Amino acid sequence: MVLTQSMQTALKILQCSQLELEHEVSTFLEENIMIEQDVNHEGDLDLSSYELETGSLKNDQNSDSIIENDNSSLDLDQETPFEVIEDWSAHEDSGSFDHLSFKSNGDEMDDFDTNTYEISLEEHLLNQLMLLKLSQKDFVIGAFLIDSLDDNGYFTQPASRMVDALSEQYPNIEIDEDEIMMVLRHIQQFDPPGIGATSLEESLIQQIKQLDPKPYWQEEAIDLLKYHSKWLLQHDLKRIERNYHFLEEEVIEMLEGFKCLNPYPAINYRNHKVEAVKPDIIVLQKGETLTVTLNEDILPKLRINRKYAKLAQRAKIEGRDLMRSQLTEARFFLKSIEDRFDTLLKVATAIVDAQQAFFLNGKKAMKGLRLQDIAEAVSLNESTISRAVAGKYMICSQGTLPLNFFFTNQVSSGEEDASGVAIRAVLQEIIAAEDKKKPFSDQKLQEILETKGHELSRRTVAKYRETLGIPSSTQRKRLV
């Protein structure tokens, strides 16, 4: 099958993520004079008329706002109901979500902790560096080391590499590894505690040294982290008791003290703004009724430039063929964008229809779903479904999720529609409720899952546990 240029454009637009679509629109606006942004148009497409209950897509929009097909005459006054939103923050300020009350399992969603410092970690550390009486060379080294810390606040680069990097940037300054480590030790005394450490153990040791008042187990804890950290990883509390002549209660108290330490010293600082994901689809829930709509705030609003379109229709004008070609391309481009959002809405509605139990009851109710199932439901090719869901997001009562999330293979288990997501959710729930002093082995987890209708092998259970980031029963064991 040979794809025409218009078909290639349509497939490309369909597969674009939201950011990629914005880039495509921006590029097309620069290259084609026939398209312009309609920033003043209020829009006349009522997207809220799409309903899930009827199982169909109902569109009450004015027929004048629809892009004409290739065989119809061009209406120079027609406008497409798409609007490019450059600032996502306007979505929050507009209050367009004020009427929504997203809930999960009957409970209101917790507010996200957005506690951040007014200055970056780098600025905070540089301010402390300037308070030290350092030579100009040592200050340069310190600033370079601060800039080299990773996102967790650790210094993970070899000193030799720092020497090479500094020597390349400052060829007139002689620097050796001892100077690097000397300045680093100064930085490791800065706030926040544990900053600049070369490992997790070293960071925790620095924090323990700065505890005030000094705990009675300070020396033992430092020795434990320096030489026997694997005992902590293995939760070998009996060996810790014997080695440091501690009672069981004292070991427990020391481990409780560890909980006050921060394994990620830089976690409360934000060095850069994190871009929020822009959901393409909104799923509203009222009781057990789900309504699927497009997110109007991401719809690009474009139209044909009437002035240039009229020029393209004149018989005697230089470059008329080029302008007509651009006019045709512009019409194809607008049609591709409209088709993109129509297809996306159809696919999203079919997904919600197939996974209603998930939206109402959470991950435990997730069903196995294939691209082929949705393709058959909307009468489209499976490859079209794959393109439609790539890089697209949906916001619902369960959070903001990629559309690919809803496609999960059916697992061979006692339940006909069981999915890996659902089984992992059940597994996580079982482990969360276990006795921490006697955690379940993988064999026991397999037996419990079997009683709940999920017949899996022990190896599969272990694989799911590892996928969830849950350690083995030996590592999960606690005395507290």
Tab-separated table of C-alpha atoms in Angstrom:
chain	number	residue	atom	x	y	z
A	1	MET	CA	0.000	0.000	0.000
A	2	VAL	CA	1.395	3.402	-1.035
A	3	LEU	CA	0.669	6.198	1.434
A	4	THR	CA	-0.075	9.614	-0.013
A	5	GLN	CA	1.472	12.702	1.571
A	6	SER	CA	-1.841	13.567	3.242
A	7	MET	CA	-2.128	10.057	4.735
A	8	GLN	CA	1.427	10.246	6.052
A	9	THR	CA	0.629	13.610	7.640
A	10	ALA	CA	-2.527	12.207	9.259
A	11	LEU	CA	-0.650	9.223	10.729
A	12	LYS	CA	2.105	11.478	12.021
A	13	ILE	CA	-0.363	13.859	13.673
A	14	LEU	CA	-2.266	10.954	15.223
A	15	GLN	CA	0.873	9.535	16.832
A	16	CYS	CA	2.115	12.895	18.170
A	17	SER	CA	2.147	13.483	21.903
A	18	GLN	CA	0.784	16.816	23.093
A	19	LEU	CA	4.217	18.477	23.090
A	20	GLU	CA	5.008	17.038	19.677
A	21	LEU	CA	1.692	18.298	18.306
A	22	GLU	CA	2.428	21.794	19.591
A	23	HIS	CA	5.770	21.636	17.802
A	24	GLU	CA	4.112	20.432	14.573
A	25	VAL	CA	1.556	23.247	14.741
A	26	SER	CA	4.259	25.825	15.409
A	27	THR	CA	6.354	24.553	12.496
A	28	PHE	CA	3.381	24.491	10.114
A	29	LEU	CA	2.424	28.059	11.076
A	30	GLU	CA	5.925	29.171	10.134
A	31	GLU	CA	6.029	27.314	6.821
A	32	ASN	CA	2.466	27.720	5.505
A	33	ILE	CA	0.889	31.163	5.140
A	34	MET	CA	-2.592	29.711	4.708
A	35	ILE	CA	-3.001	28.826	8.388
A	36	GLU	CA	-3.209	31.223	11.290
A	37	GLN	CA	-4.056	31.082	14.960
A	38	ASP	CA	-7.529	32.257	15.865
A	39	VAL	CA	-6.786	33.755	19.274
A	40	ASN	CA	-9.986	35.803	19.548
A	41	HIS	CA	-12.501	33.139	18.578
A	42	GLU	CA	-14.595	31.899	21.486
A	43	GLY	CA	-15.147	28.457	19.975
A	44	ASP	CA	-18.411	26.703	19.285
A	45	LEU	CA	-17.663	23.021	19.812
A	46	ASP	CA	-19.423	21.620	22.851
A	47	LEU	CA	-17.108	18.786	23.893
A	48	SER	CA	-19.128	18.097	27.015
A	49	SER	CA	-21.789	16.486	24.825
A	50	TYR	CA	-19.791	13.264	24.559
A	51	GLU	CA	-21.342	10.711	26.866
A	52	LEU	CA	-20.221	7.267	27.925
A	53	GLU	CA	-23.598	6.023	29.116
A	54	THR	CA	-25.069	5.662	25.633
A	55	GLY	CA	-21.952	3.952	24.317
A	56	SER	CA	-21.877	6.409	21.437
A	57	LEU	CA	-20.339	9.768	20.657
A	58	LYS	CA	-22.939	12.540	20.539
A	59	ASN	CA	-21.781	15.822	19.008
A	60	ASP	CA	-24.090	18.831	19.164
A	61	GLN	CA	-21.598	21.211	17.561
A	62	ASN	CA	-22.694	23.657	14.879
A	63	SER	CA	-22.120	22.081	11.480
A	64	ASP	CA	-20.574	25.337	10.226
A	65	SER	CA	-17.523	24.776	12.420
A	66	ILE	CA	-16.640	21.402	10.897
A	67	ILE	CA	-13.702	21.248	8.511
A	68	GLU	CA	-15.031	20.415	5.053
A	69	ASN	CA	-13.866	17.221	3.364
A	70	ASP	CA	-11.643	17.217	0.305
A	71	ASN	CA	-14.517	16.994	-2.179
A	72	SER	CA	-16.404	20.028	-0.912
A	73	SER	CA	-15.834	23.657	-1.709
A	74	LEU	CA	-13.744	25.769	0.622
A	75	ASP	CA	-15.641	27.948	3.045
A	76	LEU	CA	-13.329	30.875	3.707
A	77	ASP	CA	-15.163	31.814	6.895
A	78	GLN	CA	-14.979	28.379	8.443
A	79	GLU	CA	-12.908	28.021	11.592
A	80	THR	CA	-11.569	24.989	13.376
A	81	PRO	CA	-12.342	24.582	17.079
A	82	PHE	CA	-8.737	24.125	18.185
A	83	GLU	CA	-6.790	26.425	20.438
A	84	VAL	CA	-3.077	26.354	21.237
A	85	ILE	CA	-2.504	26.868	24.961
A	86	GLU	CA	1.055	27.977	25.612
A	87	ASP	CA	0.851	28.318	29.390
A	88	TRP	CA	-0.513	25.296	31.275
A	89	SER	CA	-0.674	27.331	34.470
A	90	ALA	CA	-3.650	29.162	32.982
A	91	HIS	CA	-5.523	25.875	33.337
A	92	GLU	CA	-5.166	26.045	37.093
A	93	ASP	CA	-5.861	29.764	37.345
A	94	SER	CA	-8.991	29.564	35.218
A	95	GLY	CA	-10.705	27.388	37.788
A	96	SER	CA	-11.974	25.092	35.043
A	97	PHE	CA	-11.475	22.100	37.351
A	98	ASP	CA	-13.046	23.765	40.392
A	99	HIS	CA	-16.267	21.835	39.926
A	100	LEU	CA	-14.506	18.477	39.859
A	101	SER	CA	-14.185	16.371	42.972
A	102	PHE	CA	-11.849	13.496	42.177
A	103	LYS	CA	-12.052	10.721	44.721
A	104	SER	CA	-10.315	7.423	45.117
A	105	ASN	CA	-12.208	4.559	46.758
A	106	GLY	CA	-14.584	7.012	48.405
A	107	ASP	CA	-11.891	9.153	50.010
A	108	GLU	CA	-10.814	12.607	48.953
A	109	MET	CA	-7.426	12.713	47.348
A	110	ASP	CA	-4.658	13.976	49.598
A	111	ASP	CA	-3.020	17.276	48.713
A	112	PHE	CA	0.379	16.827	47.139
A	113	ASP	CA	3.220	18.051	49.295
A	114	THR	CA	4.671	20.963	47.376
A	115	ASN	CA	6.971	22.156	50.147
A	116	THR	CA	10.044	23.665	48.502
A	117	TYR	CA	12.708	26.151	49.438
A	118	GLU	CA	12.732	29.620	47.906
A	119	ILE	CA	16.306	29.192	46.719
A	120	SER	CA	17.924	26.287	44.950
A	121	LEU	CA	20.227	23.842	46.679
A	122	GLU	CA	23.159	25.200	44.684
A	123	GLU	CA	22.481	28.752	45.896
A	124	HIS	CA	22.046	27.530	49.467
A	125	LEU	CA	25.401	25.725	49.405
A	126	LEU	CA	27.223	28.582	47.659
A	127	ASN	CA	26.013	30.980	50.349
A	128	GLN	CA	27.591	28.739	52.982
A	129	LEU	CA	30.750	28.349	50.905
A	130	MET	CA	31.209	32.122	50.798
A	131	LEU	CA	31.181	32.234	54.609
A	132	LEU	CA	34.352	30.130	54.738
A	133	LYS	CA	37.743	31.780	54.587
A	134	LEU	CA	38.902	29.989	51.474
A	135	SER	CA	41.464	30.966	48.886
A	136	GLN	CA	40.210	31.879	45.437
A	137	LYS	CA	41.331	28.495	44.111
A	138	ASP	CA	39.547	26.566	46.858
A	139	PHE	CA	36.392	28.587	46.288
A	140	VAL	CA	36.504	27.722	42.580
A	141	ILE	CA	36.913	24.049	43.502
A	142	GLY	CA	34.021	24.253	45.968
A	143	ALA	CA	31.680	25.866	43.444
A	144	PHE	CA	32.615	23.207	40.899
A	145	LEU	CA	31.953	20.381	43.385
A	146	ILE	CA	28.576	21.852	44.351
A	147	ASP	CA	27.605	21.964	40.701
A	148	SER	CA	28.638	18.289	40.374
A	149	LEU	CA	26.284	16.932	43.070
A	150	ASP	CA	23.569	14.597	41.789
A	151	ASP	CA	19.836	15.058	42.316
A	152	ASN	CA	19.998	13.334	45.715
A	153	GLY	CA	22.809	15.587	46.938
A	154	TYR	CA	25.555	12.954	46.615
A	155	PHE	CA	29.042	13.430	45.172
A	156	THR	CA	29.505	10.389	42.965
A	157	GLN	CA	32.304	11.534	40.644
A	158	PRO	CA	35.873	10.235	41.157
A	159	ALA	CA	38.248	12.909	42.419
A	160	SER	CA	40.538	12.242	39.469
A	161	ARG	CA	37.761	13.148	37.048
A	162	MET	CA	37.183	16.410	38.914
A	163	VAL	CA	40.886	17.218	38.626
A	164	ASP	CA	40.750	16.653	34.872
A	165	ALA	CA	37.581	18.723	34.465
A	166	LEU	CA	38.900	21.614	36.558
A	167	SER	CA	42.291	21.560	34.836
A	168	GLU	CA	40.554	21.738	31.468
A	169	GLN	CA	38.378	24.671	32.522
A	170	TYR	CA	41.133	26.471	34.473
A	171	PRO	CA	44.427	25.521	32.759
A	172	ASN	CA	46.408	28.119	34.732
A	173	ILE	CA	45.519	26.586	38.114
A	174	GLU	CA	47.287	23.505	39.467
A	175	ILE	CA	44.864	21.215	41.291
A	176	ASP	CA	45.394	17.782	42.831
A	177	GLU	CA	43.061	15.176	44.317
A	178	ASP	CA	43.965	16.038	47.930
A	179	GLU	CA	42.694	19.584	47.410
A	180	ILE	CA	39.476	18.237	45.916
A	181	MET	CA	38.840	16.015	48.936
A	182	MET	CA	39.765	18.768	51.410
A	183	VAL	CA	37.194	21.165	49.958
A	184	LEU	CA	34.641	18.348	49.726
A	185	ARG	CA	35.018	17.691	53.461
A	186	HIS	CA	34.075	21.337	54.094
A	187	ILE	CA	30.966	20.987	51.947
A	188	GLN	CA	29.993	17.828	53.817
A	189	GLN	CA	29.598	19.930	56.966
A	190	PHE	CA	27.031	22.184	55.289
A	191	ASP	CA	23.285	22.208	55.653
A	192	PRO	CA	21.331	20.065	54.851
A	193	PRO	CA	23.001	17.323	56.899
A	194	GLY	CA	24.478	14.522	54.814
A	195	ILE	CA	25.057	16.681	51.747
A	196	GLY	CA	28.065	15.938	49.550
A	197	ALA	CA	28.458	12.355	50.762
A	198	THR	CA	29.947	9.804	48.392
A	199	SER	CA	27.502	7.049	49.446
A	200	LEU	CA	24.328	6.459	51.422
A	201	GLU	CA	26.314	5.084	54.355
A	202	GLU	CA	28.558	8.139	54.465
A	203	SER	CA	25.549	10.473	54.306
A	204	LEU	CA	23.860	8.733	57.232
A	205	ILE	CA	27.114	8.804	59.219
A	206	GLN	CA	27.391	12.562	58.690
A	207	GLN	CA	23.835	13.029	59.883
A	208	ILE	CA	24.381	10.858	62.967
A	209	LYS	CA	27.459	12.911	63.889
A	210	GLN	CA	25.373	16.085	63.784
A	211	LEU	CA	22.533	14.756	65.960
A	212	ASP	CA	21.895	16.910	69.024
A	213	PRO	CA	21.582	15.647	71.663
A	214	LYS	CA	24.077	12.918	70.925
A	215	PRO	CA	22.404	9.464	71.174
A	216	TYR	CA	24.084	6.787	73.281
A	217	TRP	CA	24.251	4.492	70.243
A	218	GLN	CA	26.088	7.011	68.061
A	219	GLU	CA	29.475	5.243	67.951
A	220	GLU	CA	27.945	1.820	67.369
A	221	ALA	CA	25.738	3.164	64.584
A	222	ILE	CA	28.700	4.794	62.835
A	223	ASP	CA	30.735	1.595	63.092
A	224	LEU	CA	27.776	-0.429	61.837
A	225	LEU	CA	27.364	1.806	58.767
A	226	LYS	CA	31.101	1.839	58.070
A	227	TYR	CA	31.850	-1.861	58.314
A	228	HIS	CA	28.660	-3.905	58.584
A	229	SER	CA	25.993	-2.136	56.529
A	230	LYS	CA	25.085	-5.462	54.915
A	231	TRP	CA	23.688	-6.571	58.282
A	232	LEU	CA	21.161	-3.772	57.982
A	233	LEU	CA	20.267	-4.810	54.456
A	234	GLN	CA	19.816	-8.393	55.636
A	235	HIS	CA	17.961	-7.259	58.782
A	236	ASP	CA	20.281	-9.487	60.775
A	237	LEU	CA	19.372	-7.975	64.130
A	238	LYS	CA	20.707	-10.882	66.163
A	239	ARG	CA	24.210	-10.381	64.791
A	240	ILE	CA	24.027	-6.656	65.551
A	241	GLU	CA	23.028	-7.504	69.122
A	242	ARG	CA	25.952	-9.882	69.587
A	243	ASN	CA	28.562	-7.679	67.908
A	244	TYR	CA	27.759	-4.509	69.875
A	245	HIS	CA	26.588	-6.197	73.093
A	246	PHE	CA	23.190	-4.576	72.739
A	247	LEU	CA	19.881	-5.755	74.082
A	248	GLU	CA	17.125	-6.317	71.567
A	249	GLU	CA	15.366	-3.153	72.808
A	250	GLU	CA	18.539	-1.109	72.245
A	251	VAL	CA	18.921	-2.344	68.664
A	252	ILE	CA	15.295	-1.459	68.012
A	253	GLU	CA	15.820	2.016	69.506
A	254	MET	CA	18.858	2.578	67.284
A	255	LEU	CA	16.934	1.520	64.177
A	256	GLU	CA	14.093	3.817	65.179
A	257	GLY	CA	16.661	6.613	65.347
A	258	PHE	CA	17.695	5.799	61.767
A	259	LYS	CA	14.166	6.637	60.653
A	260	CYS	CA	14.829	10.293	61.522
A	261	LEU	CA	17.687	10.439	59.013
A	262	ASN	CA	17.269	11.543	55.404
A	263	PRO	CA	18.723	9.201	52.755
A	264	TYR	CA	18.239	11.937	50.123
A	265	PRO	CA	19.641	15.205	51.521
A	266	ALA	CA	18.613	17.257	48.471
A	267	ILE	CA	15.048	15.990	48.229
A	268	ASN	CA	13.407	19.174	49.553
A	269	TYR	CA	15.146	21.422	47.045
A	270	ARG	CA	13.962	21.969	43.511
A	271	ASN	CA	16.724	23.020	41.118
A	272	HIS	CA	14.432	23.158	38.113
A	273	LYS	CA	10.762	23.457	37.345
A	274	VAL	CA	9.097	20.138	36.607
A	275	GLU	CA	6.646	20.369	33.739
A	276	ALA	CA	3.232	18.960	34.575
A	277	VAL	CA	1.805	16.323	32.301
A	278	LYS	CA	-1.036	17.696	30.202
A	279	PRO	CA	-3.909	15.191	30.164
A	280	ASP	CA	-5.537	14.739	26.755
A	281	ILE	CA	-8.631	13.043	28.174
A	282	ILE	CA	-10.765	13.863	31.226
A	283	VAL	CA	-12.907	11.192	32.874
A	284	LEU	CA	-15.529	12.551	35.246
A	285	GLN	CA	-17.273	10.294	37.723
A	286	LYS	CA	-20.674	10.902	39.245
A	287	GLY	CA	-21.729	7.936	41.279
A	288	GLU	CA	-21.188	4.997	38.953
A	289	THR	CA	-21.580	7.093	35.801
A	290	LEU	CA	-18.395	7.919	33.884
A	291	THR	CA	-18.199	10.731	31.349
A	292	VAL	CA	-15.310	10.954	28.900
A	293	THR	CA	-14.342	14.279	27.314
A	294	LEU	CA	-11.393	15.865	25.572
A	295	ASN	CA	-9.388	18.381	27.545
A	296	GLU	CA	-10.435	21.593	25.793
A	297	ASP	CA	-7.392	23.450	27.047
A	298	ILE	CA	-5.036	21.484	24.791
A	299	LEU	CA	-7.035	21.825	21.583
A	300	PRO	CA	-5.137	24.012	19.082
A	301	LYS	CA	-7.399	26.712	17.594
A	302	LEU	CA	-6.488	27.301	13.959
A	303	ARG	CA	-8.201	28.568	10.826
A	304	ILE	CA	-7.604	29.269	7.158
A	305	ASN	CA	-6.283	32.758	6.483
A	306	ARG	CA	-9.104	34.272	4.392
A	307	LYS	CA	-6.955	36.944	2.797
A	308	TYR	CA	-4.408	34.529	1.333
A	309	ALA	CA	-7.090	31.974	0.420
A	310	LYS	CA	-8.845	34.582	-1.732
A	311	LEU	CA	-5.558	35.415	-3.423
A	312	ALA	CA	-5.036	31.735	-4.213
A	313	GLN	CA	-8.364	31.683	-6.099
A	314	ARG	CA	-7.501	34.580	-8.419
A	315	ALA	CA	-6.686	33.497	-11.944
A	316	LYS	CA	-3.953	35.999	-12.752
A	317	ILE	CA	-1.464	36.205	-9.932
A	318	GLU	CA	2.150	35.190	-9.769
A	319	GLY	CA	2.752	32.157	-7.579
A	320	ARG	CA	-0.942	31.107	-7.641
A	321	ASP	CA	-0.017	27.432	-7.997
A	322	LEU	CA	2.222	27.587	-4.942
A	323	MET	CA	-0.479	29.290	-2.879
A	324	ARG	CA	-3.077	26.747	-3.995
A	325	SER	CA	-0.711	23.963	-3.023
A	326	GLN	CA	-0.257	25.512	0.428
A	327	LEU	CA	-4.026	25.938	0.726
A	328	THR	CA	-4.531	22.244	-0.003
A	329	GLU	CA	-1.837	21.295	2.524
A	330	ALA	CA	-3.455	23.559	5.118
A	331	ARG	CA	-6.833	21.883	4.643
A	332	PHE	CA	-5.246	18.438	4.988
A	333	PHE	CA	-3.394	19.565	8.110
A	334	LEU	CA	-6.552	20.873	9.787
A	335	LYS	CA	-8.445	17.730	8.845
A	336	SER	CA	-5.632	15.581	10.287
A	337	ILE	CA	-5.824	17.447	13.591
A	338	GLU	CA	-9.591	17.073	13.788
A	339	ASP	CA	-9.326	13.366	12.935
A	340	ARG	CA	-6.634	12.977	15.596
A	341	PHE	CA	-8.875	14.225	18.388
A	342	ASP	CA	-11.950	12.389	17.088
A	343	THR	CA	-9.993	9.115	17.050
A	344	LEU	CA	-8.454	9.791	20.444
A	345	LEU	CA	-11.866	10.397	21.993
A	346	LYS	CA	-13.323	7.241	20.426
A	347	VAL	CA	-10.418	5.142	21.680
A	348	ALA	CA	-10.477	6.682	25.180
A	349	THR	CA	-14.231	6.116	25.448
A	350	ALA	CA	-13.801	2.472	24.455
A	351	ILE	CA	-11.011	2.055	27.026
A	352	VAL	CA	-13.143	3.524	29.806
A	353	ASP	CA	-16.058	1.341	28.750
A	354	ALA	CA	-13.841	-1.769	28.884
A	355	GLN	CA	-12.177	-0.836	32.185
A	356	GLN	CA	-15.142	0.635	34.085
A	357	ALA	CA	-14.411	-1.608	37.076
A	358	PHE	CA	-10.953	-0.054	37.390
A	359	PHE	CA	-12.324	3.500	37.506
A	360	LEU	CA	-14.911	2.549	40.107
A	361	ASN	CA	-12.895	0.114	42.275
A	362	GLY	CA	-9.180	0.711	41.608
A	363	LYS	CA	-6.306	-1.443	40.362
A	364	LYS	CA	-7.616	-4.660	41.898
A	365	ALA	CA	-10.465	-4.590	39.390
A	366	MET	CA	-8.205	-4.068	36.347
A	367	LYS	CA	-9.033	-6.398	33.460
A	368	GLY	CA	-6.801	-7.783	30.780
A	369	LEU	CA	-7.120	-5.587	27.690
A	370	ARG	CA	-5.462	-5.803	24.271
A	371	LEU	CA	-5.104	-3.296	21.465
A	372	GLN	CA	-7.079	-5.728	19.349
A	373	ASP	CA	-10.062	-5.516	21.743
A	374	ILE	CA	-10.276	-1.733	21.355
A	375	ALA	CA	-9.644	-1.945	17.609
A	376	GLU	CA	-12.679	-4.204	17.255
A	377	ALA	CA	-14.790	-1.983	19.511
A	378	VAL	CA	-14.184	1.171	17.445
A	379	SER	CA	-13.759	-0.545	14.048
A	380	LEU	CA	-10.217	0.680	13.497
A	381	ASN	CA	-6.924	-0.996	12.699
A	382	GLU	CA	-4.821	-2.193	15.626
A	383	SER	CA	-1.879	-0.080	14.424
A	384	THR	CA	-4.153	2.984	14.502
A	385	ILE	CA	-5.026	2.276	18.138
A	386	SER	CA	-1.319	1.950	18.948
A	387	ARG	CA	-0.637	5.360	17.381
A	388	ALA	CA	-3.657	6.940	19.062
A	389	VAL	CA	-2.628	5.992	22.617
A	390	ALA	CA	1.121	6.663	22.263
A	391	GLY	CA	2.193	9.538	24.502
A	392	LYS	CA	-1.392	10.432	25.501
A	393	TYR	CA	-2.625	10.842	29.098
A	394	MET	CA	-5.922	10.572	30.927
A	395	ILE	CA	-6.856	12.238	34.216
A	396	CYS	CA	-9.420	10.439	36.355
A	397	SER	CA	-10.267	9.593	39.962
A	398	GLN	CA	-7.286	7.203	40.048
A	399	GLY	CA	-4.810	9.924	39.002
A	400	THR	CA	-3.175	10.955	35.731
A	401	LEU	CA	-2.288	7.866	33.733
A	402	PRO	CA	-0.869	7.156	30.265
A	403	LEU	CA	-3.380	5.480	27.967
A	404	ASN	CA	-0.896	2.624	27.462
A	405	PHE	CA	-1.408	1.803	31.149
A	406	PHE	CA	-4.819	0.310	30.430
A	407	PHE	CA	-3.468	-2.308	28.052
A	408	THR	CA	-2.293	-5.255	30.075
A	409	ASN	CA	-2.087	-8.885	29.070
A	410	GLN	CA	-4.473	-11.381	30.589
A	411	VAL	CA	-2.688	-13.574	33.120
A	412	SER	CA	-3.266	-17.288	33.207
A	413	SER	CA	-5.065	-17.514	36.519
A	414	GLY	CA	-8.287	-18.671	38.048
A	415	GLU	CA	-10.081	-15.490	37.035
A	416	GLU	CA	-11.036	-15.145	33.397
A	417	ASP	CA	-10.232	-11.436	33.029
A	418	ALA	CA	-7.369	-11.160	35.530
A	419	SER	CA	-4.552	-8.783	34.593
A	420	GLY	CA	-1.018	-8.351	35.835
A	421	VAL	CA	-1.901	-4.912	37.236
A	422	ALA	CA	-4.799	-6.321	39.251
A	423	ILE	CA	-2.788	-9.233	40.626
A	424	ARG	CA	0.097	-6.954	41.617
A	425	ALA	CA	-2.379	-4.695	43.419
A	426	VAL	CA	-3.749	-7.678	45.363
A	427	LEU	CA	-0.208	-8.857	46.123
A	428	GLN	CA	0.768	-5.434	47.415
A	429	GLU	CA	-2.312	-5.360	49.635
A	430	ILE	CA	-1.481	-8.788	51.106
A	431	ILE	CA	2.098	-7.802	51.913
A	432	ALA	CA	1.004	-4.472	53.415
A	433	ALA	CA	-1.269	-6.326	55.856
A	434	GLU	CA	1.218	-9.057	56.845
A	435	ASP	CA	2.827	-9.405	60.265
A	436	LYS	CA	6.150	-7.586	59.892
A	437	LYS	CA	7.732	-9.910	62.442
A	438	LYS	CA	6.722	-12.948	60.333
A	439	PRO	CA	6.462	-11.804	56.713
A	440	PHE	CA	5.059	-14.150	54.098
A	441	SER	CA	7.439	-16.133	51.931
A	442	ASP	CA	6.858	-16.239	48.162
A	443	GLN	CA	5.424	-19.727	48.573
A	444	LYS	CA	2.944	-18.486	51.167
A	445	LEU	CA	2.040	-15.506	48.972
A	446	GLN	CA	1.363	-17.929	46.139
A	447	GLU	CA	-1.022	-19.922	48.338
A	448	ILE	CA	-2.868	-16.800	49.515
A	449	LEU	CA	-3.256	-15.549	45.953
A	450	GLU	CA	-4.627	-18.936	44.966
A	451	THR	CA	-7.354	-18.656	47.622
A	452	LYS	CA	-8.292	-15.311	46.026
A	453	GLY	CA	-8.675	-16.922	42.609
A	454	HIS	CA	-5.225	-16.194	41.148
A	455	GLU	CA	-3.348	-19.377	40.289
A	456	LEU	CA	0.264	-18.372	39.712
A	457	SER	CA	3.619	-20.077	40.003
A	458	ARG	CA	5.943	-19.116	42.841
A	459	ARG	CA	8.394	-17.722	40.286
A	460	THR	CA	5.706	-15.413	38.875
A	461	VAL	CA	4.830	-14.240	42.372
A	462	ALA	CA	8.494	-13.444	43.013
A	463	LYS	CA	8.686	-11.565	39.704
A	464	TYR	CA	5.616	-9.477	40.555
A	465	ARG	CA	7.003	-8.748	44.030
A	466	GLU	CA	10.281	-7.536	42.540
A	467	THR	CA	8.407	-5.432	39.967
A	468	LEU	CA	6.657	-3.679	42.851
A	469	GLY	CA	10.035	-3.001	44.454
A	470	ILE	CA	9.195	-5.152	47.484
A	471	PRO	CA	12.167	-7.001	49.042
A	472	SER	CA	12.160	-10.668	50.027
A	473	SER	CA	10.589	-11.914	53.266
A	474	THR	CA	14.024	-11.999	54.933
A	475	GLN	CA	14.632	-8.363	54.119
A	476	ARG	CA	11.082	-7.352	55.110
A	477	LYS	CA	11.373	-8.863	58.568
A	478	ARG	CA	11.109	-6.347	61.398
A	479	LEU	CA	11.139	-6.602	65.162
A	480	VAL	CA	9.145	-3.387	65.498
